[in-house]
Coordinates of C-alpha atoms and ligand atoms in Angstrom, one line a residue:
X1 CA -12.1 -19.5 3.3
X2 CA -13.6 -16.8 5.3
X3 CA -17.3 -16.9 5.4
X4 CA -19.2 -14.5 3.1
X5 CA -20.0 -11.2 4.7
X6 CA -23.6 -9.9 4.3
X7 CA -24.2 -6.8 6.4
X8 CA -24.4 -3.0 5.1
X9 CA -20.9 -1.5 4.5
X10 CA -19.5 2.3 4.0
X11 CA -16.2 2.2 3.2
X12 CA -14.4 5.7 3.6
X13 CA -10.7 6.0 2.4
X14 CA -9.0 9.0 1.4
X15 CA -8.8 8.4 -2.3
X16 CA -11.7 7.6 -4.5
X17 CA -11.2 4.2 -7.0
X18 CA -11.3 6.6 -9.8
X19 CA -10.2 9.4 -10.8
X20 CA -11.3 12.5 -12.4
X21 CA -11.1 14.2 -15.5
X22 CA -12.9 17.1 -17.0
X23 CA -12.1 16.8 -20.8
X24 CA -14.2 19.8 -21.7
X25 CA -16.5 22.0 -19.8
X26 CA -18.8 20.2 -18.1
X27 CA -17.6 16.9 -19.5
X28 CA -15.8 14.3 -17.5
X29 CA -14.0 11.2 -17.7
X30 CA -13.9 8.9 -15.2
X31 CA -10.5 6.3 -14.8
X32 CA -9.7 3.6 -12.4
X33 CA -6.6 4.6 -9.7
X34 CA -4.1 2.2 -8.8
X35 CA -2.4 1.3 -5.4
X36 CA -2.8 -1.3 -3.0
X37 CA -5.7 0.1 -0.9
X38 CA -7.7 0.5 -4.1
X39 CA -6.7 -2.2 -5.9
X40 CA -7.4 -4.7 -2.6
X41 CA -10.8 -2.5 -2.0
X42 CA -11.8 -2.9 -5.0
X43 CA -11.5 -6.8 -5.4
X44 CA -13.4 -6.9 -2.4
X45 CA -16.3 -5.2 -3.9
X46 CA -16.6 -8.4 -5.8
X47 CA -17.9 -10.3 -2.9
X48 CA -19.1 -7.7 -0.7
X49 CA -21.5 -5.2 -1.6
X50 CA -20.5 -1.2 -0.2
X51 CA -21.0 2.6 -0.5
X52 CA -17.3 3.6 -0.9
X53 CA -16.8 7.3 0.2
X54 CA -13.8 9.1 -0.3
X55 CA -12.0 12.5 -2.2
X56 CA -11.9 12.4 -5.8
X57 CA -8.6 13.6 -6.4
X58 CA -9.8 17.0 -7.9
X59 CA -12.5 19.7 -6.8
X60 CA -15.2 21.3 -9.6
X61 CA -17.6 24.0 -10.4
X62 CA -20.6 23.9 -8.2
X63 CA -23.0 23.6 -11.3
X64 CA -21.1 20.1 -11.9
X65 CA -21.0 18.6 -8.6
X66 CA -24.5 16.7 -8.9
X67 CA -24.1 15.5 -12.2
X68 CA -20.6 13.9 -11.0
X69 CA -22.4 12.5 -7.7
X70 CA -25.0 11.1 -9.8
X71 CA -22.2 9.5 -12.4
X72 CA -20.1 7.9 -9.8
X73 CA -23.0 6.3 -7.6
X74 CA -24.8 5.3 -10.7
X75 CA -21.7 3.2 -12.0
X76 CA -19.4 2.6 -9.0
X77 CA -21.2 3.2 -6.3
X78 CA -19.0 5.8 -5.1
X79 CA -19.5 8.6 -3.3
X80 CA -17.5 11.8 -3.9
X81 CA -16.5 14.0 -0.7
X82 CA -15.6 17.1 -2.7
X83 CA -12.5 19.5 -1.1
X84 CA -11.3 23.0 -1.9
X85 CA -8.4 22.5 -3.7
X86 CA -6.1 24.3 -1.5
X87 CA -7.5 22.7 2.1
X88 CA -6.9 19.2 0.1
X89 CA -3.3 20.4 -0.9
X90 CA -2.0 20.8 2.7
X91 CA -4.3 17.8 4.4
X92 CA -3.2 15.6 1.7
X93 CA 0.5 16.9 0.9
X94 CA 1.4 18.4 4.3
X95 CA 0.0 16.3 7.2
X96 CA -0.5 13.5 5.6
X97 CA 2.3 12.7 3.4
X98 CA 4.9 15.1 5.4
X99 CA 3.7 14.6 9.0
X100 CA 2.2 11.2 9.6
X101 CA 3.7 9.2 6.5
X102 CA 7.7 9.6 7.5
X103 CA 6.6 9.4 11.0
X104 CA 4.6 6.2 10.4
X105 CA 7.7 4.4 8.8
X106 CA 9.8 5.8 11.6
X107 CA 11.6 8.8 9.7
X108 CA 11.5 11.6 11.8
X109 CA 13.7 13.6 9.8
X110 CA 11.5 13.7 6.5
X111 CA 9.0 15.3 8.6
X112 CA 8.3 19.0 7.1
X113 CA 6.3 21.2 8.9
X114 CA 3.9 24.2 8.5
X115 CA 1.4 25.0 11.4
X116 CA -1.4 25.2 9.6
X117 CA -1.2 21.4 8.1
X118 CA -2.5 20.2 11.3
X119 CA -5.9 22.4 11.5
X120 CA -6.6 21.1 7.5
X121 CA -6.1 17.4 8.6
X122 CA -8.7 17.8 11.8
X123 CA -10.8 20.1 8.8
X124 CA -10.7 16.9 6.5
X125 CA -11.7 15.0 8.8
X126 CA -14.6 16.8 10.0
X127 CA -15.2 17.2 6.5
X128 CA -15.7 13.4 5.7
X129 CA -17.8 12.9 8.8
X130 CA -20.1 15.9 7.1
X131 CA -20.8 13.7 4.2
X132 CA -20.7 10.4 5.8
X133 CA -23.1 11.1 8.8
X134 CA -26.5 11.4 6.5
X135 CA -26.1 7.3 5.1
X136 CA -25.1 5.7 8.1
X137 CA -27.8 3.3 9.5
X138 CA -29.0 1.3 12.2
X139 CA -26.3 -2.1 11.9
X140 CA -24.1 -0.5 9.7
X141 CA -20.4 -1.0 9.7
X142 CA -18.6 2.0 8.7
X143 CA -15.5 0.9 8.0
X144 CA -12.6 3.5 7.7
X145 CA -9.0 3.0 6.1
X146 CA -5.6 4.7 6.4
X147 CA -3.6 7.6 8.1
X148 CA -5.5 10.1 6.0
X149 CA -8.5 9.7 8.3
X150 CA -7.0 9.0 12.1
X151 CA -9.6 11.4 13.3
X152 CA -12.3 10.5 11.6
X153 CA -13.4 7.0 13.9
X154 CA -13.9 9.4 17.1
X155 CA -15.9 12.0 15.6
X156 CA -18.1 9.1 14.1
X157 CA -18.5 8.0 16.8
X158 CA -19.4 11.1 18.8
X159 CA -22.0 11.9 16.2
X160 CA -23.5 8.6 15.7
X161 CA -23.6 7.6 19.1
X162 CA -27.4 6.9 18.9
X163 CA -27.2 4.6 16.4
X164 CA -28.0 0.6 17.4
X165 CA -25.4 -1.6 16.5
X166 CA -23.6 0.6 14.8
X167 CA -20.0 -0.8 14.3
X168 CA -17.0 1.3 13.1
X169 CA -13.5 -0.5 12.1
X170 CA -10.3 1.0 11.1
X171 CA -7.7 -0.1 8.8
X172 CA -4.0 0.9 8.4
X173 CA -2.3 0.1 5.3
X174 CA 1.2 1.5 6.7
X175 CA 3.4 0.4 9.5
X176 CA 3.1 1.3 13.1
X177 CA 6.1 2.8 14.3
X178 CA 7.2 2.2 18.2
X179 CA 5.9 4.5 20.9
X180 CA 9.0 6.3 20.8
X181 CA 8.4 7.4 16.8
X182 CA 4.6 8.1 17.8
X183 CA 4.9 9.8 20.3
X184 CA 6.4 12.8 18.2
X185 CA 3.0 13.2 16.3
X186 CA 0.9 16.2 17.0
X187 CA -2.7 15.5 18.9
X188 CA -1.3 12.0 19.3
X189 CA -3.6 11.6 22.4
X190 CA -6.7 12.3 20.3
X191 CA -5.5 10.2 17.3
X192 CA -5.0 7.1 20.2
X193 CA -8.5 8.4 21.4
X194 CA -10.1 8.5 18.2
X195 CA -9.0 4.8 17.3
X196 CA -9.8 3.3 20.5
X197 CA -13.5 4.5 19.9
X198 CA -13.7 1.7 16.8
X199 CA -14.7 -2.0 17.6
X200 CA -11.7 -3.3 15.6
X201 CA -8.3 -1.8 14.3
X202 CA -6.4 -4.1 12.4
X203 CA -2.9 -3.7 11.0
X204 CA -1.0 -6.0 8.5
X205 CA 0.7 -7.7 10.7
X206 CA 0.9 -8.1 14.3
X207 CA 4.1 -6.7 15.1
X208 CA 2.2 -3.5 14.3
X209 CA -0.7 -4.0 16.3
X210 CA 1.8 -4.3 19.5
X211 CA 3.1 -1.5 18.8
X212 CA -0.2 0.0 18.7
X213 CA -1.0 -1.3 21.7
X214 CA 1.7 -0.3 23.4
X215 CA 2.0 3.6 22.3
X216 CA -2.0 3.6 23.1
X217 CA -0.8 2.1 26.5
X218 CA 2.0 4.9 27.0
X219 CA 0.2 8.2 25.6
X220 CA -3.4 7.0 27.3
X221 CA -4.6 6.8 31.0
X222 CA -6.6 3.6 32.0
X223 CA -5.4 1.5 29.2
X224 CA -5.9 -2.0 30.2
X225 CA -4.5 -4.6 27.4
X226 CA -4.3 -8.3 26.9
X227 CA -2.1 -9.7 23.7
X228 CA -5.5 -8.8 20.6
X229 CA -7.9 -6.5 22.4
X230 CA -8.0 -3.6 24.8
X231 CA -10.4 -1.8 27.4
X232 CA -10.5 1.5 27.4
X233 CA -12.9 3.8 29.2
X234 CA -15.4 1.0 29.6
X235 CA -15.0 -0.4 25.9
X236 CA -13.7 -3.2 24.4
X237 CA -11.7 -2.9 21.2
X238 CA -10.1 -5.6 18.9
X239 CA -6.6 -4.8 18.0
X240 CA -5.2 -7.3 15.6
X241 CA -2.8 -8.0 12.8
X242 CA -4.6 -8.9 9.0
X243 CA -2.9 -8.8 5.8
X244 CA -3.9 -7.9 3.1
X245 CA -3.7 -10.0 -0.7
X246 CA -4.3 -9.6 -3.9
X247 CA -6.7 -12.0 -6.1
X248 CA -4.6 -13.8 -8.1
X249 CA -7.1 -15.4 -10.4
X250 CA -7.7 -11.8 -12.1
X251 CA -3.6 -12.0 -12.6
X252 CA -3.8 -15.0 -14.0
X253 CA -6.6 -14.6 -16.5
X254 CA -4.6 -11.3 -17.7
X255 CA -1.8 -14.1 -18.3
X256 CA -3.9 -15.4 -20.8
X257 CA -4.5 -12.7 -23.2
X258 CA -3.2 -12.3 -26.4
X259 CA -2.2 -8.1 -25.5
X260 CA 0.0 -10.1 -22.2
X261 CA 1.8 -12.6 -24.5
X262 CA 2.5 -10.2 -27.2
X263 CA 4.5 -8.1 -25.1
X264 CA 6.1 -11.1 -22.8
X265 CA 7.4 -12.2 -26.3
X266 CA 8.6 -8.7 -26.5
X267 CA 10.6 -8.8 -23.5
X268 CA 11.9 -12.1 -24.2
X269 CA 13.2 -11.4 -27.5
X270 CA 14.7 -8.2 -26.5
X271 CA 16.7 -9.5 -23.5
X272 CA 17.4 -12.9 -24.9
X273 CA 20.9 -14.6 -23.4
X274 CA 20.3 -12.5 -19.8
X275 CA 18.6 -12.8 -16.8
X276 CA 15.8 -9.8 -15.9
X277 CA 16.6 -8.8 -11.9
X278 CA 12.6 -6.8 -11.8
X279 CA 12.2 -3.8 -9.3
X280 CA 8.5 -2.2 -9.5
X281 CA 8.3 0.9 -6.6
X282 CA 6.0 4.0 -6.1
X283 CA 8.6 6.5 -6.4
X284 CA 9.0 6.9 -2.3
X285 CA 12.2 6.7 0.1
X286 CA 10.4 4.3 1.9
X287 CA 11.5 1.6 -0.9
X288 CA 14.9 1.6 -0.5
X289 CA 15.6 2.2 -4.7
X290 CA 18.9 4.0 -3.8
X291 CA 19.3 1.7 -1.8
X292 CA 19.1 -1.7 -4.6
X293 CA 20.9 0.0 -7.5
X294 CA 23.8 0.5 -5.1
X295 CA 24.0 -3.4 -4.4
X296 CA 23.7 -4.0 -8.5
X297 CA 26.7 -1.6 -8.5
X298 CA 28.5 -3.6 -6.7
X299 CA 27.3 -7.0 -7.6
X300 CA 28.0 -5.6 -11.3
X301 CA 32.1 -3.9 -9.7
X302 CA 32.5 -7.8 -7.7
X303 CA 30.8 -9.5 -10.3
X304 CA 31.8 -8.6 -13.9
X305 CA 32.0 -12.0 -15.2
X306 CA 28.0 -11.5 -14.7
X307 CA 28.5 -7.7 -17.1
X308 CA 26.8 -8.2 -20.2
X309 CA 24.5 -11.2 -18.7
X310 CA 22.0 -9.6 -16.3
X311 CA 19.5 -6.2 -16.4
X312 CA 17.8 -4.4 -13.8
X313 CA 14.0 -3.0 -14.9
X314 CA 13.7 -0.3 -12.7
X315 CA 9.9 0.9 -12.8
X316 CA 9.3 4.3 -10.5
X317 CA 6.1 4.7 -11.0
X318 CA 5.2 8.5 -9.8
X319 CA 3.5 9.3 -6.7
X320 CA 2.9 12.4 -4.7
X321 CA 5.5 14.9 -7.0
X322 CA 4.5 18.0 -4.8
X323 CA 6.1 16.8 -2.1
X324 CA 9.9 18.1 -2.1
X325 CA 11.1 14.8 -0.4
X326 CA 9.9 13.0 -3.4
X327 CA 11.5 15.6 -6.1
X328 CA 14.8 15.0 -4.3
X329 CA 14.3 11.4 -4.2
X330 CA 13.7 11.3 -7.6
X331 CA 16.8 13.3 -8.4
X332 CA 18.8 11.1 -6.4
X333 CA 17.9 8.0 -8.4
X334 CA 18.0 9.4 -11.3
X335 CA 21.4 10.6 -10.7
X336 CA 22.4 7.0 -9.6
X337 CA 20.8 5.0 -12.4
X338 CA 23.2 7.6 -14.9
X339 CA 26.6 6.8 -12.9
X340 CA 25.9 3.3 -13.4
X341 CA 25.0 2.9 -16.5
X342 CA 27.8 4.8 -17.3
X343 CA 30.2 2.5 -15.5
X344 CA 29.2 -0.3 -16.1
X345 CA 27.7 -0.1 -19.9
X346 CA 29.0 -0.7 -23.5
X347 CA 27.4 0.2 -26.5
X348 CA 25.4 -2.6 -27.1
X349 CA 24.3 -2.7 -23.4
X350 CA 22.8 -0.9 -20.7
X351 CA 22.6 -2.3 -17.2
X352 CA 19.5 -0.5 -15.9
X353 CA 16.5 -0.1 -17.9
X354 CA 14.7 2.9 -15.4
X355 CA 10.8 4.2 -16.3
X356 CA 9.5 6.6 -14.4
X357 CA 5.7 6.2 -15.1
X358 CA 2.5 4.0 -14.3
X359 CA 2.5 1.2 -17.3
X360 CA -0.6 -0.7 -18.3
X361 CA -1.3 -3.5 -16.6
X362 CA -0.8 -6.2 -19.6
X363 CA 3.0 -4.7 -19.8
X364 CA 3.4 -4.8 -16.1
X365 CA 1.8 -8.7 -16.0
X366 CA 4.3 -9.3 -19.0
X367 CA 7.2 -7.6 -16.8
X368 CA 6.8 -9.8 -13.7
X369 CA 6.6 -13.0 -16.3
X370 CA 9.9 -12.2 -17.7
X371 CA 11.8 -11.7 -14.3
X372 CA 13.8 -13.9 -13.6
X373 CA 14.1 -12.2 -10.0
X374 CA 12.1 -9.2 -8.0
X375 CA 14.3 -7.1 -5.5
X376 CA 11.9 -5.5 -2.8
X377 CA 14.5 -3.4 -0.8
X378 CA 12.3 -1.1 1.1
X379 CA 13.5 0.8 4.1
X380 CA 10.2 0.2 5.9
X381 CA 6.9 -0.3 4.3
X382 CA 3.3 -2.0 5.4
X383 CA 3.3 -4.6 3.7
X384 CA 4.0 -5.1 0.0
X385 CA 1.4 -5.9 -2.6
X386 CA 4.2 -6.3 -5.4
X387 CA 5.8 -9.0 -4.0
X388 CA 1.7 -10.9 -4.1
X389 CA 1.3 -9.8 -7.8
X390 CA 5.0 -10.9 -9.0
X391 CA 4.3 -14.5 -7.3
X392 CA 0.8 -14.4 -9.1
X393 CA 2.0 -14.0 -12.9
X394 CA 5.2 -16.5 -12.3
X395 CA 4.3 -20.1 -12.4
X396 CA 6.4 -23.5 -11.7
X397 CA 8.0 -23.0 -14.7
X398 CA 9.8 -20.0 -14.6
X399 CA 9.8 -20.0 -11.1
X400 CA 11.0 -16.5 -9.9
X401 CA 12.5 -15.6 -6.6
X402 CA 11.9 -12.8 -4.5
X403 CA 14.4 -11.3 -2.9
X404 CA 12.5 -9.1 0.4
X405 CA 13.6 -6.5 2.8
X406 CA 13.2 -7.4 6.1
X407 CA 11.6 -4.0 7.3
X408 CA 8.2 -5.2 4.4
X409 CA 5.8 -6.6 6.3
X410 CA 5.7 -9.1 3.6
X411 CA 8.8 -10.8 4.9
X412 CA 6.2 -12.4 7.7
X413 CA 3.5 -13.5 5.5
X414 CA 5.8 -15.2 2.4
X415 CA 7.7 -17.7 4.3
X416 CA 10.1 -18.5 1.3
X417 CA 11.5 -15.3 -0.2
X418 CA 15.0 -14.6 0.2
X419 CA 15.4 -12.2 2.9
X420 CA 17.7 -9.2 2.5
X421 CA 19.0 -6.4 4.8
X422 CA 18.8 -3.3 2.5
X423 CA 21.3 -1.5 4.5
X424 CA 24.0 -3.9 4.4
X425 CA 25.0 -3.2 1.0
X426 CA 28.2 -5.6 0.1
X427 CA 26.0 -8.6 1.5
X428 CA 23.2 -7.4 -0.3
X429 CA 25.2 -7.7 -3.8
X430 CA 26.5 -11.3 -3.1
X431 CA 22.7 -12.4 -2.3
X432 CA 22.1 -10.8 -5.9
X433 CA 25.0 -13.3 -7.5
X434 CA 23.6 -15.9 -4.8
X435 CA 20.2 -15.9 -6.0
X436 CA 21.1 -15.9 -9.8
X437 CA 23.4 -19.1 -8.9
X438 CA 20.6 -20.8 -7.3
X439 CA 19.3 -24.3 -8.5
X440 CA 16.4 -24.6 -10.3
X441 CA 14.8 -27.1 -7.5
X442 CA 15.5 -25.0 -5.1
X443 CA 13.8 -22.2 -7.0
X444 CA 10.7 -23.9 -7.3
X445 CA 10.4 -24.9 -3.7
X446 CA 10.9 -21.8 -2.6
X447 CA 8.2 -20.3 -5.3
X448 CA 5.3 -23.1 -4.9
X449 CA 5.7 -21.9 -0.6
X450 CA 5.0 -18.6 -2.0
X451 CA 2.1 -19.4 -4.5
X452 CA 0.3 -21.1 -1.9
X453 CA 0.4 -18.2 0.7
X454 CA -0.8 -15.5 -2.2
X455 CA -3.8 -18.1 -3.2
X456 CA -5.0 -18.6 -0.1
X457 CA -5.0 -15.0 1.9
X458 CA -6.7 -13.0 -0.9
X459 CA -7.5 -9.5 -0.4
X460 CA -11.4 -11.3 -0.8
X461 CA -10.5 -13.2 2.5
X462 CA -8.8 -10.5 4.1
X463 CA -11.9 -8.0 3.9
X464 CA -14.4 -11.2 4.8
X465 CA -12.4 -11.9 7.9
X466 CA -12.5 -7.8 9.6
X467 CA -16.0 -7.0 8.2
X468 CA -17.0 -10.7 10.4
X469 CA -14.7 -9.4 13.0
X470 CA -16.3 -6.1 13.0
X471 CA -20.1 -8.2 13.0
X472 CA -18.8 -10.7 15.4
X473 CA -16.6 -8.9 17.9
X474 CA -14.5 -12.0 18.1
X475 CA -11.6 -12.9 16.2
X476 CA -11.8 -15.9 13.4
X477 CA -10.7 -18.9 14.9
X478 CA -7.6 -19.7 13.1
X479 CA -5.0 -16.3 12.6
X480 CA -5.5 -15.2 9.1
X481 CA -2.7 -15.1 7.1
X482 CA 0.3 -16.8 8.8
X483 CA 1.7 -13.5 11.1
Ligands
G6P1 C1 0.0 3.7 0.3 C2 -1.0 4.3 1.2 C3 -2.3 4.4 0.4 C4 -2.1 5.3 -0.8 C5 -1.0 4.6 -1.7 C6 -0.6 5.5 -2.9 O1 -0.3 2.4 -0.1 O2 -1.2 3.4 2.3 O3 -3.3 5.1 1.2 O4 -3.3 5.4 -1.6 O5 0.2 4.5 -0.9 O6 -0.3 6.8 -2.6 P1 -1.0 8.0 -3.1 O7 -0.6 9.2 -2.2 O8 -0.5 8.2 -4.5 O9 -2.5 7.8 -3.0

């Protein structure tokens, strides 16, 4: 384990842990958000103690906006950076989630574009640094997290260059793409600049930090790099892969409650006789759903003495609906999950069982209990915090596989999942009939390999090992989590 980390953190990320509501005039309700940065962030917040600064999903009336400050410090120690609602719309929706997200996972032709999404990012930015700026102290580590904020290291920095010891880091929770994707981006010089005025900029895994390294290398002058760190105008900056986790301990005490077992009993009733395939996806082309229902289409068409004996749980839980990508997406899967159905059901069963919506966590826990496998076919995506939680609520037992893309970064830090190429789709369907076939020994091998990687490189360790790497300025001495 990662020694404990004791300095003064900020943590700035786009999104706030919660969310919130105003029920009535003047009254609001404030609920926890989900997603991997938040859900990892806030497990670290367990063992480190931090200011976490970020927008809160919604803007309100002046009069309010103390009384909400005041709420969220008082119980979360969180610090609201408040946005007008239509300068959030295109930072967040345009130049963030139809500029730099597609780009980022290599899509260039997802990219939308509308000129004046790039000034509201660089606004945004500025923005944050506005609030941030008035707590930053001597020794602090201002720690800064995903492609929301590229800017906002070098303006930090610039303003804050008086500051002793001050230490920025910078986390990305997505892929980096080659030079050749990058170098696409608008003000890609100054997001390179902005990032090489951190200490440390870690990835998830180190195949991303290369490729860092190297579009930094091609877009910058007098870049001079060795295989983790770089000099740059007289500077020295870590550059390094560290995957994130989960902590599976709070997994497994959900596994214990009575509101869990009630509804695995449920599940187990319901789909008694058949084997549960599990898929559990944000609602985003990066995840490769079209993608997995057409191999269960054709596992089911090469397959059918498995009709009648096996379900797919589709879960699409919604994400970012004003973005027209995502409404096609959805209309695309939708479309799919309806053809096969009709194809390949009967009356007394239905092959795909698809929700689109967020469940609570005691159904999801119950969910990834009762799969017998979890199909993560994504097209491209950081790193993969389902595949973590799915491992977490199976035990020796059951014994679940995980069948995983090789473009999730996950496929390098679970060394036992069954890899899959989600393009290849007729060798995609007979790893489905493959990994239903597969021995019970073999199973649990393959899961105890897995177990041991998500109990050991928890999101705890992962935030204990940059925050010392931040402190420290050199890297722990053995590579975190097996990249
Ligand atoms: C990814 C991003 C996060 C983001 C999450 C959910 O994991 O890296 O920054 O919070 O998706 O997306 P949303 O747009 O709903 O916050």
């Amino acid at each position: 384990m990662d020694e404990a980390f004791e300095g003064r953190v900020l943590v700035i990320a786009n999104r706030l842990p919660i969310t919130i509501k105003e029920v009535s005039e003047g009254d609001f309700e404030y609920n926890i958000s989900s997603g991997g940065l938040v859900s990892g962030l806030r497990s670290l917040a367990k063992a480190v103690d931090f200011k976490w600064f970020g927008w809160p999903g919604i803007d309100i009336h002046r009069n309010d906006k103390d009384k909400v400050r005041h709420d969220l410090a008082d119980k979360f120690n969180a610090y609201p950076i408040f946005l007008p609602e239509d300068l959030a719309q295109r930072h967040y929706n345009g130049f963030s989630n139809s500029v730099l997200w597609p780009l980022l996972h290599r899509m260039p032709e997802k990219v939308g574009a509308e000129e004046s999404w790039s000034k509201a990012y660089q606004e945004v930015n500025e923005i944050f640094a506005d609030n941030i700026v008035p707590y930053v102290e001597d020794g602090d580590i201002v720690w800064v997290h995903d492609y929301h904020l590229l800017l906002l290291p070098g303006i930090l920095r610039a303003r804050l260059g008086k500051k002793k010891n001050l230490r920025i880091g910078f986390f990305l929770h997505t892929p980096f793409p080659t030079d050749d994707f990058f170098t696409i981006l608008p003000f890609r010089e100054e997001i390179c600049q902005s990032l090489l005025l951190c200490d440390v900029v870690g990835f998830h895994t180190q195949e991303y930090a290369r490729d860092f390294l190297d579009s930094a290398s091609v877009v910058l002058e007098g870049v001079s790099r060795s295989p983790s760190d770089l000099h740059w105008d007289g500077r020295k900056v870590i550059v390094h892969g560290f995957p994130i986790g989960i902590e599976p301990g709070d997994f497994r005490e959900k596994m214990e409650s009575d509101a869990v077992k009630q509804e695995l009993d449920g599940l187990k009733n319901q789909f008694k006789g058949q084997k549960i395939l599990l898929g559990v996806d944000r609602l985003d082309y990066i995840k490769g759903i079209p993608q997995k229902l057409r191999a269960f289409d054709r596992f089911l068409t090469e397959h059918k003495e498995w009709l009648g004996k096996v379900v797919l749980i589709q879960l699409a839980i919604p994400t970012r609906p004003d973005v027209v990508t995502y409404q096609r997406l959805r209309e695309e899967v939708e479309s799919l999950v309806g053809h096969i159905n009709g194809k390949h059901g009967t009356f007394s069963h239905t092959p795909i069982h698809y929700l689109y919506r967020s469940i609570k966590p005691e159904q999801l826990c119950a969910l990834y209990a009762a799969s017998d496998v979890c199909i993560i076919s994504s097209i491209r995506d950081g790193l993969n915090m389902v595949s973590y939680e799915y491992i977490a609520c199976q035990n020796k037992e059951t014994a679940g596989t995980l069948m995983m893309s090789y473009y999730a970064g996950a496929v390098k830090t679970l060394p036992s999942c069954i890899v899959i190429n989600p393009w290849d789709i007729p060798r995609f369907a007979n790893t489905i009939r493959d990994v239903l076939d597969m021995p019970q020994e073999e199973r649990r091998q393959r899961y105890t390999e897995n177990a041991h990687v998500v109990d050991t490189y928890t999101s705890v360790r992962w935030g204990t090992s940059f925050l010392n790497t931040c402190y420290k300025m050199e890297l722990p001495k053995q590579t975190d989590g097996g990249t």
